[in-house]
Amino acid sequence: MRVVGRIARVRDVRRRLATDGPPWTRPHERDFETVTLPERDCDLVRDLLIAEGVATVVEVGLAYASSALAIGEALVALDPPNPRHVIVDPFQETAYANVGWDLMRDAGLHSIAQLLVEPSSIALPRLLTGGLVADAAFVDGSHRFHEVFVDLYFLRKLVRPGGLVIMDDVWTPSVRTAVRYYERNLGWTPIPEAFAGGSVWLVDGAPVIRCAAFRLPDRLTEPAFEAFHPF
């Protein structure tokens, strides 16, 4: 009953966020709708993590917390002995007035979540040095190519072999290009069915899925110096 009650609390916050929006948004037109992950994609993230049986998840980017709440719901539903949700967002206080973190508190998820208010290029290597091992990661931070590339560089070492990396906004050229390097050179395997029912965007007139999930190889290995596949 304890788990059922906790799930109900998370779902209530998620429902209100999807229906009414957050209690505060930045002064940009349709900022919440543009920035946040749609509810059906959040459900797919939750279901994928539950199927994976995760206990520790790293998330890059919090904003209005729609994806964070879904990740938290998955962890509550699985109820592992030591659930951990590490969230990295340098702009949660300065740009988002802590609205996402307040929603996590409303859902009762602050007890299993940790917010690092610093750039991911600083936080992720520190987590790696500290010995963190994650089962999965969700990435929705900076969309600049070099910053996405660096996030993925450290996440391939933070996420256990065979674990998952889930990407938002893979339709953007910078994110798509960064991910392609890891597919072609480091053996990341896409899981196309994971978001088959997810949100679709039009890119150059062609429909593309917004999110994508990738399975890491069973072993963490480095390619030979001369081995390189253009991406």
Coordinates of C-alpha atoms in Angstrom, one line a residue:
M1 CA 0.0 0.0 0.0
R2 CA 2.9 2.3 0.7
V3 CA 4.1 2.0 -2.9
V4 CA 0.6 2.4 -4.3
G5 CA 0.1 5.7 -2.4
R6 CA 3.4 7.0 -3.5
I7 CA 2.6 6.2 -7.2
A8 CA -0.7 7.9 -6.8
R9 CA 0.9 11.1 -5.5
V10 CA 3.4 11.2 -8.4
R11 CA 0.7 10.6 -10.9
D12 CA -1.5 13.4 -9.4
V13 CA 1.4 15.9 -9.9
R14 CA 2.0 14.6 -13.4
R15 CA -1.7 14.9 -14.3
R16 CA -1.9 18.4 -13.0
L17 CA 1.2 19.5 -14.8
A18 CA 0.0 18.0 -18.1
T19 CA -3.5 19.5 -17.7
D20 CA -2.9 22.9 -16.1
G21 CA 0.8 23.5 -16.8
P22 CA 3.3 24.5 -14.1
P23 CA 2.5 27.2 -11.6
W24 CA 5.2 29.5 -13.2
T25 CA 6.8 29.7 -16.6
R26 CA 9.5 31.8 -18.2
P27 CA 8.1 34.9 -20.0
H28 CA 8.4 33.3 -23.4
E29 CA 5.4 32.4 -25.6
R30 CA 4.3 28.8 -25.1
D31 CA 7.5 28.1 -23.2
F32 CA 6.2 25.1 -21.3
E33 CA 4.8 23.4 -24.4
T34 CA 8.0 24.0 -26.3
V35 CA 10.5 23.0 -23.6
T36 CA 8.8 20.1 -21.7
L37 CA 8.6 16.5 -22.8
P38 CA 5.0 15.7 -23.9
E39 CA 3.0 13.4 -21.5
R40 CA 2.8 10.4 -23.9
D41 CA 6.6 10.5 -24.3
C42 CA 7.0 10.7 -20.6
D43 CA 4.8 7.6 -20.2
L44 CA 7.1 5.8 -22.7
V45 CA 10.2 6.8 -20.7
R46 CA 8.5 5.5 -17.6
D47 CA 7.5 2.2 -19.1
L48 CA 10.9 1.7 -20.7
L49 CA 12.7 2.2 -17.3
I50 CA 10.3 -0.1 -15.5
A51 CA 10.9 -2.8 -18.1
E52 CA 14.6 -2.2 -17.6
G53 CA 14.3 -2.6 -13.8
V54 CA 16.4 0.4 -13.1
A55 CA 17.5 1.5 -9.6
T56 CA 19.8 4.5 -10.5
V57 CA 19.1 7.0 -13.3
V58 CA 21.0 10.1 -14.3
E59 CA 19.1 12.9 -16.0
V60 CA 20.6 15.9 -17.7
G61 CA 18.1 18.8 -17.8
L62 CA 15.2 19.4 -15.4
A63 CA 13.3 22.5 -16.5
Y64 CA 9.6 21.9 -15.8
A65 CA 10.2 18.4 -14.5
S66 CA 7.9 16.4 -16.8
S67 CA 10.5 13.8 -17.6
A68 CA 11.9 13.8 -14.1
L69 CA 8.4 13.0 -12.7
A70 CA 8.1 10.1 -15.1
I71 CA 11.5 8.8 -14.1
G72 CA 10.6 9.2 -10.5
E73 CA 7.3 7.3 -11.0
A74 CA 9.3 4.4 -12.5
L75 CA 11.6 4.3 -9.6
V76 CA 8.7 4.4 -7.1
A77 CA 6.9 1.6 -9.0
L78 CA 10.0 -0.6 -9.0
D79 CA 10.7 0.2 -5.4
P80 CA 14.4 -1.0 -5.4
P81 CA 16.3 -1.1 -2.1
N82 CA 18.3 2.1 -2.8
P83 CA 16.6 4.1 -5.6
R84 CA 18.6 7.1 -6.9
H85 CA 17.8 9.8 -9.4
V86 CA 20.6 12.3 -10.1
I87 CA 19.5 15.4 -12.0
V88 CA 21.9 17.9 -13.5
D89 CA 20.6 21.4 -14.4
P90 CA 22.7 24.5 -14.0
F91 CA 19.7 26.8 -14.8
Q92 CA 17.0 25.3 -12.5
E93 CA 17.4 28.2 -10.0
T94 CA 18.4 31.1 -12.3
A95 CA 16.2 30.5 -15.3
Y96 CA 13.4 28.3 -14.0
A97 CA 12.9 29.7 -10.4
N98 CA 13.1 26.1 -9.1
V99 CA 9.7 25.3 -10.4
G100 CA 10.7 21.8 -11.6
W101 CA 12.4 21.0 -8.3
D102 CA 9.3 22.3 -6.4
L103 CA 7.1 19.9 -8.5
M104 CA 9.5 17.0 -7.6
R105 CA 9.0 17.9 -3.9
D106 CA 5.2 18.1 -4.4
A107 CA 5.4 14.6 -5.8
G108 CA 7.4 13.4 -2.8
L109 CA 10.3 12.5 -5.1
H110 CA 12.9 14.7 -3.4
S111 CA 13.7 11.8 -1.0
I112 CA 15.2 9.7 -3.9
A113 CA 16.3 12.6 -6.2
Q114 CA 19.4 14.8 -6.1
L115 CA 19.7 18.1 -8.0
L116 CA 23.1 19.2 -9.0
V117 CA 22.9 22.9 -10.0
E118 CA 26.0 23.0 -12.2
P119 CA 27.0 22.4 -15.8
S120 CA 26.9 18.7 -16.9
S121 CA 30.5 19.0 -18.1
I122 CA 31.5 19.5 -14.5
A123 CA 28.9 17.3 -12.7
L124 CA 29.1 14.1 -14.8
P125 CA 32.9 13.6 -14.5
R126 CA 32.6 14.3 -10.8
L127 CA 29.9 11.6 -10.5
L128 CA 32.2 9.2 -12.5
T129 CA 35.1 9.9 -10.2
G130 CA 32.8 9.4 -7.2
G131 CA 32.0 5.9 -8.4
L132 CA 28.4 6.3 -9.5
V133 CA 27.1 3.5 -11.7
A134 CA 23.7 4.2 -13.4
D135 CA 21.3 1.8 -15.1
A136 CA 20.1 4.4 -17.5
A137 CA 20.3 8.1 -18.4
F138 CA 17.9 10.6 -19.9
V139 CA 19.5 13.5 -21.8
D140 CA 17.7 16.7 -22.5
G141 CA 20.3 19.4 -21.7
S142 CA 22.2 21.7 -24.0
H143 CA 21.6 21.0 -27.7
R144 CA 24.9 22.5 -28.8
F145 CA 26.8 19.7 -30.5
H146 CA 30.0 19.8 -28.5
E147 CA 28.0 19.8 -25.2
V148 CA 25.8 16.9 -26.2
F149 CA 28.9 15.0 -27.3
V150 CA 30.6 15.6 -24.0
D151 CA 27.5 14.5 -22.1
L152 CA 27.4 11.3 -24.0
Y153 CA 31.2 10.8 -23.5
F154 CA 30.8 10.7 -19.7
L155 CA 27.4 8.9 -19.7
R156 CA 28.9 5.9 -21.7
K157 CA 31.2 5.5 -18.6
L158 CA 28.6 6.3 -16.0
V159 CA 25.9 4.0 -17.4
R160 CA 26.6 0.3 -16.8
P161 CA 27.5 -1.9 -19.8
G162 CA 24.2 -3.0 -21.5
G163 CA 22.3 -0.1 -19.9
L164 CA 20.2 2.6 -21.6
V165 CA 20.7 6.1 -22.8
I166 CA 17.5 7.9 -23.7
M167 CA 17.7 11.1 -25.8
D168 CA 15.2 13.9 -26.3
D169 CA 15.1 16.0 -29.4
V170 CA 17.0 13.6 -31.6
W171 CA 15.4 15.4 -34.6
T172 CA 17.7 18.4 -34.1
P173 CA 20.8 18.2 -36.3
S174 CA 23.3 18.8 -33.4
V175 CA 21.8 16.0 -31.2
R176 CA 21.3 13.6 -34.0
T177 CA 24.9 14.1 -35.2
A178 CA 26.4 13.6 -31.7
V179 CA 24.5 10.4 -31.2
R180 CA 25.5 9.1 -34.6
Y181 CA 29.2 9.1 -33.6
Y182 CA 28.4 6.7 -30.7
E183 CA 26.3 4.5 -32.9
R184 CA 28.9 4.2 -35.6
N185 CA 32.1 4.1 -33.6
L186 CA 31.2 2.8 -30.1
G187 CA 28.5 0.2 -30.8
W188 CA 25.4 2.0 -29.3
T189 CA 22.3 0.1 -30.6
P190 CA 19.1 2.0 -31.2
I191 CA 15.8 0.6 -29.9
P192 CA 13.3 1.8 -32.5
E193 CA 10.3 0.2 -30.8
A194 CA 10.9 2.2 -27.6
F195 CA 9.3 5.4 -28.9
A196 CA 7.3 4.0 -31.8
G197 CA 4.2 5.6 -30.3
G198 CA 5.9 8.8 -29.3
S199 CA 5.6 12.4 -30.5
V200 CA 6.5 13.0 -34.2
W201 CA 8.1 16.2 -35.6
L202 CA 8.5 17.2 -39.2
V203 CA 12.1 17.7 -40.4
D204 CA 12.5 18.8 -44.0
G205 CA 9.0 17.6 -44.6
A206 CA 9.6 14.1 -43.2
P207 CA 8.2 12.8 -39.9
V208 CA 10.8 11.9 -37.2
I209 CA 10.3 10.6 -33.7
R210 CA 11.2 13.1 -31.0
C211 CA 12.9 10.7 -28.6
A212 CA 15.2 7.7 -29.1
A213 CA 16.7 5.1 -26.8
F214 CA 20.0 3.3 -27.2
R215 CA 21.4 0.2 -25.7
L216 CA 25.1 0.4 -24.7
P217 CA 27.4 -2.5 -25.5
D218 CA 27.8 -5.3 -23.0
R219 CA 31.4 -4.3 -22.5
L220 CA 33.0 -0.8 -22.2
T221 CA 35.9 -0.9 -24.7
E222 CA 37.8 1.7 -26.6
P223 CA 38.4 1.5 -30.4
A224 CA 41.9 1.4 -31.8
F225 CA 43.5 4.7 -32.5
E226 CA 43.2 4.3 -36.3
A227 CA 39.6 3.1 -36.2
F228 CA 37.1 5.8 -37.1
H229 CA 33.8 5.7 -39.0
P230 CA 32.7 9.1 -40.3
F231 CA 29.4 10.2 -38.8

